[in-house]
Structure formats: structure tokens, C-alpha cells
Coordinates of C-alpha atoms and ligand atoms in Angstrom, one line a residue:
M1 CA 0.0 -0.3 0.1
K2 CA 1.3 3.6 -1.0
I3 CA 0.2 5.0 2.3
K4 CA 1.0 3.8 5.6
L5 CA -1.2 4.0 8.8
E6 CA 0.4 4.4 12.2
D7 CA -1.8 3.7 15.1
K8 CA 0.4 2.6 18.1
Y9 CA -0.1 6.3 19.2
L10 CA -4.1 5.8 20.0
N11 CA -3.2 2.7 22.6
D12 CA -3.9 4.8 25.3
F13 CA -7.3 6.1 23.8
I14 CA -8.6 3.3 22.1
N15 CA -8.6 -0.1 23.5
P16 CA -9.5 -3.2 20.7
R17 CA -12.7 -3.4 22.1
E18 CA -13.9 -1.0 20.4
Y19 CA -12.4 -1.8 17.2
Y20 CA -14.2 -5.0 17.6
G21 CA -17.6 -3.0 18.5
I22 CA -17.6 -0.8 15.5
A23 CA -16.0 -3.1 12.6
P24 CA -19.8 -4.2 12.0
Q25 CA -20.8 -0.9 11.7
I26 CA -17.7 -0.2 9.0
K27 CA -19.1 -3.2 6.8
T28 CA -22.7 -2.1 6.9
A29 CA -21.4 1.5 5.8
H30 CA -19.4 -0.6 3.0
E31 CA -22.1 -2.5 1.8
L32 CA -24.7 0.9 1.6
L33 CA -22.1 2.7 -0.3
H34 CA -21.2 -0.5 -2.7
S35 CA -24.6 -1.5 -3.5
G36 CA -25.9 2.1 -4.2
H37 CA -28.5 1.5 -1.1
G38 CA -27.3 4.7 1.0
L39 CA -27.9 7.7 1.5
G40 CA -26.9 10.3 -2.2
S41 CA -26.7 7.6 -3.7
D42 CA -26.9 9.3 -6.7
Y43 CA -23.8 11.0 -5.8
T44 CA -21.3 8.1 -5.8
G45 CA -19.7 8.2 -9.4
W46 CA -16.4 8.8 -8.2
L47 CA -16.1 5.5 -6.3
Q48 CA -15.6 3.9 -10.0
L49 CA -14.2 6.6 -11.3
P50 CA -10.7 5.6 -11.6
K51 CA -11.6 2.4 -13.3
N52 CA -14.3 3.7 -15.5
Y53 CA -13.5 7.7 -16.4
N54 CA -14.3 9.0 -19.9
K55 CA -10.9 8.1 -21.8
Q56 CA -12.1 10.8 -24.5
E57 CA -13.0 13.9 -22.5
F58 CA -9.4 12.9 -20.7
Q59 CA -7.4 13.2 -24.0
S60 CA -9.5 16.5 -24.7
I61 CA -8.4 17.6 -21.8
L62 CA -4.6 16.5 -22.3
D63 CA -5.2 18.5 -25.7
A64 CA -6.5 21.3 -24.4
A65 CA -3.8 21.4 -21.7
K66 CA -1.1 21.4 -24.7
K67 CA -2.4 24.5 -26.4
I68 CA -2.8 26.4 -23.0
Q69 CA 0.6 25.6 -22.4
E70 CA 1.6 27.0 -25.6
D71 CA -0.5 30.4 -26.1
T72 CA -0.9 31.2 -22.7
D73 CA 1.2 33.0 -20.0
V74 CA -1.4 33.1 -17.0
F75 CA -4.3 30.7 -16.5
V76 CA -7.2 31.4 -14.4
V77 CA -9.6 29.2 -12.8
I78 CA -12.6 30.1 -11.7
G79 CA -14.4 28.2 -9.3
I80 CA -15.1 27.8 -5.8
G81 CA -15.5 24.9 -2.8
G82 CA -15.2 21.6 -4.8
S83 CA -14.5 23.7 -8.1
Y84 CA -11.3 24.6 -7.4
L85 CA -9.5 23.4 -4.1
G86 CA -8.9 20.1 -5.7
A87 CA -7.0 21.7 -8.4
R88 CA -4.9 23.8 -6.3
A89 CA -4.5 21.5 -3.5
A90 CA -2.8 19.2 -6.1
I91 CA -0.8 21.9 -7.7
E92 CA 1.0 23.0 -5.0
F93 CA 1.1 19.3 -3.6
L94 CA 2.7 18.2 -6.6
S95 CA 5.0 21.0 -7.2
S96 CA 4.8 23.9 -4.5
Q97 CA 2.9 26.8 -2.9
N98 CA 5.3 28.8 -4.7
Y99 CA 4.4 27.5 -8.1
N100 CA 3.6 30.8 -9.6
S101 CA 6.8 32.2 -8.7
L102 CA 9.5 28.9 -9.5
P103 CA 11.4 29.1 -12.7
K104 CA 8.8 27.0 -15.1
K105 CA 7.9 26.4 -19.0
T106 CA 4.4 26.0 -18.0
P107 CA 1.8 28.8 -17.3
S108 CA 1.0 30.9 -13.8
I109 CA -2.2 29.9 -12.7
Y110 CA -4.5 31.9 -10.6
F111 CA -7.3 30.8 -8.7
I112 CA -10.1 33.3 -8.7
G113 CA -14.4 33.5 -7.9
N114 CA -13.4 31.6 -4.6
S115 CA -14.8 34.9 -2.9
I116 CA -16.4 38.3 -3.5
S117 CA -13.9 40.3 -2.9
P118 CA -13.4 43.0 -5.3
M119 CA -9.5 43.5 -3.9
A120 CA -9.0 39.9 -4.7
L121 CA -10.4 40.1 -8.4
S122 CA -8.4 43.2 -8.9
E123 CA -5.2 41.9 -8.2
T124 CA -5.9 39.3 -10.4
L125 CA -6.6 41.2 -13.3
K126 CA -3.8 43.3 -12.9
L127 CA -1.1 40.1 -12.7
C128 CA -2.8 39.2 -16.0
E129 CA -2.0 42.7 -17.7
G130 CA -0.1 42.3 -20.7
K131 CA 0.1 38.6 -20.5
R132 CA -1.1 35.8 -22.8
V133 CA -4.6 34.6 -20.6
S134 CA -6.6 31.8 -20.9
I135 CA -9.8 31.3 -18.4
N136 CA -10.9 28.4 -17.0
V137 CA -14.4 28.7 -15.3
I138 CA -16.0 25.7 -13.3
S139 CA -19.4 25.4 -11.8
K140 CA -21.1 22.3 -11.6
S141 CA -24.6 24.0 -11.0
G142 CA -23.5 26.8 -13.6
T143 CA -25.4 29.2 -11.2
T144 CA -23.2 29.8 -8.4
T145 CA -22.4 33.8 -7.7
E146 CA -18.9 33.7 -7.1
P147 CA -17.4 32.8 -10.1
A148 CA -20.7 34.0 -11.8
I149 CA -19.6 37.5 -11.2
A150 CA -15.5 36.7 -11.5
F151 CA -16.4 34.9 -14.8
K152 CA -18.4 38.3 -15.9
V153 CA -15.5 40.4 -15.1
F154 CA -12.8 37.8 -17.1
R155 CA -14.8 37.4 -19.8
E156 CA -15.1 41.3 -20.5
F157 CA -11.3 41.3 -19.9
L158 CA -10.4 38.8 -22.3
E159 CA -13.0 39.9 -25.3
N160 CA -11.5 43.7 -24.6
Q161 CA -7.9 42.1 -24.9
Y162 CA -8.9 39.7 -27.9
G163 CA -11.9 40.7 -29.4
K164 CA -15.1 38.1 -28.9
E165 CA -13.5 35.5 -31.7
E166 CA -10.2 35.2 -30.3
A167 CA -11.4 35.3 -26.5
S168 CA -14.0 32.3 -27.3
K169 CA -10.7 30.4 -28.0
R170 CA -9.2 31.1 -24.6
I171 CA -12.3 30.5 -22.7
Y172 CA -12.7 27.0 -20.9
C173 CA -16.2 25.4 -19.2
T174 CA -16.3 23.1 -17.0
T175 CA -19.8 22.4 -16.1
D176 CA -22.9 19.9 -16.1
R177 CA -24.2 17.9 -19.2
A178 CA -26.8 19.9 -19.6
K179 CA -28.0 22.6 -16.9
G180 CA -27.4 25.1 -15.7
T181 CA -26.7 29.1 -17.0
L182 CA -22.6 28.6 -17.5
K183 CA -23.8 25.3 -19.8
K184 CA -25.9 27.4 -21.9
L185 CA -23.3 30.5 -22.3
A186 CA -20.8 28.1 -23.4
D187 CA -22.8 26.6 -26.0
D188 CA -24.3 30.2 -27.3
E189 CA -20.5 31.5 -27.4
G190 CA -19.0 27.9 -28.3
Y191 CA -16.4 27.6 -25.4
E192 CA -14.7 24.3 -25.4
T193 CA -16.5 22.9 -22.9
F194 CA -15.6 20.0 -20.3
V195 CA -17.9 17.6 -18.5
I196 CA -18.8 17.4 -14.8
P197 CA -20.2 13.6 -14.7
E198 CA -23.3 14.6 -12.6
N199 CA -23.2 11.9 -10.2
I200 CA -20.4 13.1 -9.3
G201 CA -20.5 15.9 -6.4
G202 CA -18.3 18.9 -5.9
R203 CA -15.8 17.8 -3.5
Y204 CA -15.6 14.6 -4.9
S205 CA -14.6 15.9 -8.6
V206 CA -11.3 16.4 -8.3
L207 CA -10.4 13.6 -10.7
T208 CA -12.9 14.6 -13.1
P209 CA -12.1 17.7 -15.6
V210 CA -12.8 19.7 -12.6
G211 CA -8.9 19.4 -11.4
L212 CA -7.7 17.8 -14.5
L213 CA -7.7 20.0 -16.4
P214 CA -6.0 23.1 -14.3
I215 CA -3.8 20.2 -13.0
A216 CA -2.8 19.0 -16.2
V217 CA -2.1 22.6 -17.4
S218 CA 0.9 23.0 -14.3
G219 CA 2.8 20.4 -16.0
A220 CA 1.3 17.1 -14.0
D221 CA 1.1 13.7 -15.7
I222 CA -2.5 13.5 -14.6
L223 CA -2.6 9.7 -16.3
N224 CA -0.5 9.0 -13.3
I225 CA -2.9 10.4 -11.0
M226 CA -5.6 8.3 -12.2
E227 CA -3.4 5.1 -11.9
G228 CA -2.8 6.1 -8.3
A229 CA -6.3 6.3 -7.5
A230 CA -7.2 2.9 -9.7
K231 CA -4.5 1.5 -7.2
A232 CA -6.0 3.1 -4.3
H233 CA -9.8 1.6 -5.5
D234 CA -8.1 -1.5 -5.6
D235 CA -6.4 -1.6 -2.2
F236 CA -9.4 -0.4 -0.2
L237 CA -12.3 -3.2 -1.1
D238 CA -12.0 -4.9 1.6
D239 CA -14.8 -4.5 4.2
R240 CA -12.7 -5.5 7.5
I241 CA -10.7 -2.6 9.4
D242 CA -7.9 -4.8 10.1
F243 CA -7.2 -5.6 6.2
N244 CA -8.1 -2.1 5.2
I245 CA -6.4 1.1 6.6
C246 CA -9.3 3.5 4.7
Y247 CA -11.8 2.0 6.9
K248 CA -9.9 1.9 9.8
Y249 CA -9.1 5.5 9.6
A250 CA -12.8 6.1 9.4
A251 CA -13.5 3.8 12.3
I252 CA -10.5 6.0 14.7
R253 CA -12.4 9.1 13.5
N254 CA -15.9 7.6 14.9
I255 CA -14.8 5.9 18.1
L256 CA -12.8 9.3 19.0
F257 CA -15.9 11.5 18.2
R258 CA -18.5 9.2 20.3
K259 CA -16.1 9.9 23.2
G260 CA -16.1 13.5 22.7
K261 CA -13.6 14.1 20.5
L262 CA -14.9 16.6 18.4
I263 CA -12.6 18.4 16.5
E264 CA -9.8 17.0 13.7
I265 CA -6.8 18.9 13.2
L266 CA -4.5 17.6 10.1
A267 CA -1.3 18.5 10.6
S268 CA 1.6 18.2 8.3
Y269 CA 4.9 19.2 7.8
E270 CA 5.1 20.7 4.9
P271 CA 4.2 23.6 3.7
R272 CA 3.1 22.5 0.6
F273 CA 0.7 20.6 2.2
A274 CA -1.5 23.7 3.2
L275 CA -4.0 23.7 0.3
M276 CA -4.4 19.6 0.6
S277 CA -5.5 20.4 4.2
E278 CA -8.0 22.8 2.8
W279 CA -9.5 20.3 0.6
F280 CA -9.8 17.9 3.3
K281 CA -11.7 20.4 5.1
Q282 CA -14.2 20.9 3.0
L283 CA -14.5 17.4 2.1
F284 CA -15.3 15.7 5.6
G285 CA -16.9 19.3 6.9
E286 CA -19.3 19.3 4.2
S287 CA -20.0 15.6 3.9
E288 CA -20.2 15.1 7.9
G289 CA -21.3 18.4 9.1
K290 CA -25.0 17.9 9.2
D291 CA -28.3 17.1 11.3
Q292 CA -26.1 18.7 14.5
K293 CA -23.3 16.3 13.8
G294 CA -20.1 16.1 12.6
V295 CA -16.4 16.7 13.8
F296 CA -15.1 20.3 13.1
L297 CA -11.7 19.9 10.7
A298 CA -8.9 22.4 11.4
S299 CA -5.4 22.1 10.2
V300 CA -1.9 23.3 10.9
I301 CA 1.2 22.9 8.8
F302 CA 4.3 22.3 11.8
S303 CA 6.9 23.0 12.9
T304 CA 5.1 26.4 12.0
D305 CA 2.5 26.1 13.7
L306 CA 4.1 24.3 16.7
H307 CA 4.8 27.9 17.6
S308 CA 1.2 29.4 17.6
M309 CA -1.5 26.4 17.9
G310 CA 1.3 24.1 19.8
Q311 CA 0.4 25.5 22.9
L312 CA -3.4 25.1 23.0
I313 CA -3.1 21.7 21.0
Q314 CA -0.7 20.4 23.8
D315 CA -2.2 22.1 27.3
G316 CA -5.6 23.5 26.1
S317 CA -9.2 22.1 26.1
R318 CA -8.8 18.1 25.9
N319 CA -11.5 17.5 22.6
I320 CA -9.0 16.9 20.1
F321 CA -7.5 14.4 17.8
E322 CA -4.8 14.5 15.2
T323 CA -4.3 13.2 11.8
V324 CA -0.7 13.5 10.9
L325 CA 0.0 13.4 7.2
F326 CA 4.0 12.8 7.1
L327 CA 6.3 12.7 4.1
D328 CA 8.9 10.0 4.3
N329 CA 10.8 10.7 1.3
V330 CA 11.8 14.7 0.8
K331 CA 12.3 15.4 -3.4
Q332 CA 15.3 17.9 -2.1
D333 CA 17.0 18.1 1.0
I334 CA 19.6 20.1 2.6
I335 CA 22.4 18.8 4.6
I336 CA 23.4 21.6 7.8
K337 CA 27.1 22.4 7.7
E338 CA 28.8 22.6 10.9
D339 CA 30.5 26.4 12.0
P340 CA 34.0 25.9 12.9
Q341 CA 33.2 28.7 16.2
N342 CA 30.2 27.1 16.9
M343 CA 28.7 30.8 16.7
D344 CA 24.8 29.3 16.7
G345 CA 25.2 26.5 18.8
L346 CA 23.9 24.2 16.1
N347 CA 27.1 22.0 15.8
F348 CA 25.2 19.4 17.1
L349 CA 23.2 19.0 14.0
A350 CA 26.1 19.0 11.6
G351 CA 26.0 16.9 9.2
K352 CA 22.8 16.0 9.8
T353 CA 19.9 16.8 7.0
M354 CA 16.9 19.1 7.5
S355 CA 14.6 16.3 6.7
Y356 CA 16.0 14.4 9.8
V357 CA 15.3 17.3 11.7
N358 CA 12.2 17.4 10.6
Q359 CA 11.6 13.9 11.1
K360 CA 12.4 14.1 14.4
A361 CA 10.2 16.9 15.6
F362 CA 7.4 15.3 14.0
E363 CA 8.2 12.0 16.4
G364 CA 9.0 14.7 19.1
T365 CA 5.5 16.0 18.5
V366 CA 3.8 13.2 18.2
I367 CA 5.0 11.8 21.3
A368 CA 4.7 15.3 23.2
H369 CA 0.8 15.7 22.2
T370 CA 0.0 12.1 22.7
D371 CA 1.2 12.6 26.3
G372 CA -0.7 15.3 26.3
G373 CA -4.2 13.7 26.3
V374 CA -4.2 14.2 22.3
P375 CA -4.8 10.6 20.1
N376 CA -2.8 11.0 17.0
V377 CA -3.0 8.8 14.1
V378 CA -0.2 9.2 11.4
L379 CA -0.4 8.6 7.7
H380 CA 2.9 8.0 6.3
L381 CA 3.2 9.1 2.3
P382 CA 6.3 7.9 0.5
D383 CA 6.9 10.7 -1.7
V384 CA 4.9 13.6 -3.3
S385 CA 4.8 12.5 -7.1
E386 CA 1.2 12.0 -9.2
D387 CA 0.9 8.1 -8.0
T388 CA 0.8 9.2 -4.9
L389 CA -1.4 12.3 -4.8
G390 CA -4.2 10.2 -6.8
Y391 CA -4.1 7.3 -4.5
L392 CA -4.1 9.9 -1.3
V393 CA -7.3 11.6 -2.7
Y394 CA -9.4 8.3 -3.5
F395 CA -8.3 7.1 0.3
F396 CA -9.9 10.1 1.8
E397 CA -12.7 10.0 -0.6
K398 CA -13.5 6.7 0.3
A399 CA -12.4 7.2 4.2
C400 CA -15.1 10.3 4.0
A401 CA -17.9 8.2 2.9
I402 CA -17.5 5.5 5.0
S403 CA -17.4 7.8 7.9
G404 CA -20.0 9.2 7.5
Y405 CA -22.4 6.7 6.5
T406 CA -21.1 5.2 10.1
M407 CA -21.5 8.4 11.6
G408 CA -25.4 8.3 10.3
T409 CA -25.5 10.6 7.6
N410 CA -25.3 11.5 4.3
P411 CA -22.1 12.3 2.7
F412 CA -22.9 13.6 -0.2
D413 CA -25.2 16.3 0.0
Q414 CA -24.7 19.9 1.5
P415 CA -27.9 21.6 2.5
G416 CA -26.7 23.6 5.3
V417 CA -24.6 25.6 2.1
E418 CA -28.0 27.3 1.1
S419 CA -28.6 29.2 3.9
Y420 CA -26.1 32.1 3.6
K421 CA -27.2 32.2 0.2
K422 CA -30.9 32.8 0.8
N423 CA -30.4 35.8 2.7
M424 CA -27.6 37.3 0.8
F425 CA -29.9 37.4 -2.4
A426 CA -32.8 38.7 0.3
L427 CA -30.3 41.4 1.7
L428 CA -29.4 41.6 -2.2
E429 CA -33.3 42.2 -3.2
K430 CA -32.8 39.7 -5.8
P431 CA -36.5 38.4 -6.6
G432 CA -38.4 35.6 -4.9
F433 CA -35.8 35.5 -1.5
S434 CA -36.7 36.7 1.8
L435 CA -34.3 36.6 5.1
T436 CA -34.6 33.1 6.5
N437 CA -35.6 33.8 10.2
R438 CA -37.8 37.0 9.9
Ligands
PA5_501 O1 -18.4 20.3 -2.6 C1 -19.7 20.6 -3.3 O2 -20.5 20.4 -3.8 C2 -19.8 22.7 -3.3 O3 -18.8 22.6 -2.5 C3 -19.4 22.8 -4.6 O4 -18.5 22.5 -4.9 C4 -19.7 24.5 -4.5 O5 -20.7 25.4 -3.9 C5 -19.3 25.2 -5.7 O6 -20.3 24.5 -6.2 P1 -20.5 24.8 -8.0 O7 -19.6 23.7 -8.8 O8 -22.3 24.6 -8.7 O9 -20.4 26.3 -8.7

């Protein structure tokens, strides 16, 4: 298996009886998911996706990415929630959080339409000035306000810069096969369109054109990502938690939640995992957080946040558990040199690599937090390759579905997301809307 789950730090918090107790519920969750009889089963298309994705569409994504790499300096990705987080997380995981600033042969990629901030949008427009620009507007519903506003602004920008006809060759739409304003607009204007399968919801859509086009534009090998996900598909079919670490993770989360560990902190030791944590938070938060249930998701990057949130984790309210995502093999390392005068007092580290020091920081922290009463489960990643990314995405998606079913929720809907929109539209005097509690 590409991911290793280390559970020895849970020994003081979960006893074998508890695993035995929850195993039948995990089995039931597995049956519900695979039989298509569970809540929200119309949205489980992601389950078989790595095995049966549309190869023709996949080729069109590769072709479009190649064209964009050739004729574009700045690629603007417009989308919110599940329509941008996965792509951004993947690009940073595979390349760097500094992807745009690093020397590269591929376009810079900016994500916009994920807020209603006029400052953020103006800033991105500025970054596009004098550059060859293409855009990818992504919205499954085709009606979401944030990306719709950003698209309106960027469409005008492109049409002013290139004229309507050339602009239409630089606009790529990723949306539903048939529904929504965006689909209609794309058809009317002749924009190249990619389809988000009907049976896959936003937060489970990173391995569809939603994520794959921007990721391919960044130069990553998307075939390898799909192969990694396919491996995970095969590795996580067993319904017994002793033989399936994906299900074991779902079991651990549920056992801890029922004991009052209401907050899960995803901790990693690589800044490039920060967006992956955001994707993870959306995946689990929107999937489980309903019917007055659900684990609250938080994230930290260590050792950075050991100097901010570390105090609270070590010593604050004991209602948290940590899932540590640890990278076992780094891409680049640095050897710490000896200073003849030992002015900085660091000669005890001379000859050691930074990754070794990071490893010891991880081991020391897990021991300290566990001693402090915080259960830790560790997920070891072998590398930051495409293959591992695909595997990890599928691992979390399936763990989330199984965990949600075990909790008794529908992991595939998000009814609560509509509430703020109703009030916002009422306050903006959109016809037909009134404040929810007045
Ligand atoms: O996971 C989800 O379903 C949501 O986060 C959506 O992705 C988000 O609300 C954006 O929706 P849409 O793609 O329809 O614009």
C-alpha cells in the first residue's frame, strides 16, 4: 500500500474492544456505499471513476492543456469550494505553494471566484495585464454567484484584449452536461466545454475535468494520478478494518468522535500540503457536518504552527485529535554544515539533513501531544508524486464516505450551504428571496 497508517499512538485512547465494536458498522457502511442503497447514492460516481473514466474526454483535457501551455502565460481558474480546492491542492502538493514564482515552462495559474472580494479580483486582473491569458470557469450548477461574478469580469477583460472571437478560444468551461446558465452561455458562445459527471458532487470531483484540466496545465502527469487512484480503488475494497486502512481510519474517527473528540486537526510538516488540508477540510466538513453532528476540521503546518497553535494542542481543551500526514521521502534535502566557531550553537546538527531534523520534530511532537492527552493517528506518504496524490485523494474520499455513513449522515449532500445564499440574495433584493428567520 502506498500509504501507511501508524496507530501505535492511539493505544492509550482506543482499546481493541472498541475496534471490534465498530467493525460491523463499518461493514454496513461498506455495503451501503457499494450496493448504492445508502443515503445520497446518486452521487457515488467517484467510487468507480478511476476505473471507468471517459477516455475521450481525458484526451480532450490533455489536448486543451497542451494548447494552453503553448498560447498562455497566465491561466485563470474561476471556481469555488469543490470547483477549485482540489486542483489548487494538487498543484501545490506536486509542485510547490510557490508554483507561480518558480522558474517554469508552464503558465502561471491563479485561482479566483472563490470569494466576493473586489480587491482579490482586481489584483488578479492586474497580474494578467500584458500577459497572454486563458480562463477556465468551473461550476457544476453553473449558477454559483462567486464564480459567476468573476467570470463576468474576466470575460469582459478577455473580449477587450482579444476581441470576441479570439476570446472565445481562450475560455474553457467545466460544468454540467446539460443544466445551468454556464452551459447555455458556453453553447451560445462556442466555448470548449468539459463535463462534470452528474453523479459526482463538487468536493468529490478533483479526478474529473474539474481538477484534471488545471492540474494538467501545471505540467503534472494526470494519467499517473488516475493510476494512483485506481490502485487505491483496488486496495480499499476489503470490508474488514484489519485489512483496510482506509476503513480503519474511518473507524478511528468515529470512535474518537463518540468519546468527545469533536475536533480533528490535520497536521503536516510540509508547507506544500496547506491547500491539501483545505481540500480535506471541505471534503469532511461538508460531508459529515449536518443533522447537528460532525467532527470540526482544522489544520496546521508543523513546525510552523508549533509556535502558534502548538500550545493549545499540547495543553488546551482536551476535545481534539490529530491526523498527521507525514512525508517519508523528500524531493530535495539540505545538509546542515558545521560552523568552526559554533557561533549559533548548532554544531550538534552538523552533517545531519533538514529532513532528519524534521522527522525528529515530528516524532517528538507526536509523543508530546499524545502524552498531553491528544490521540494521534499518523498517515505516512512515500513521496509527492502524481501516483501518490491520486492514491491519497481516493483514500480520503472513500474514508469520508465510510465515516459519514458510520456517523449516520448523508455524505453527499450539503443542504446547509444554501442558507447564507438565501439571506444574501434577500439583502441584495433578488426577486423571490426573503430572510430565513424574519
Ligand atoms: O462540494 C460542493 O458541492 C460545493 O463545495 C461546490 O463545489 C461549491 O458550492 C461550488 O458549486 P458549483 O460547482 O455548482 O459552482
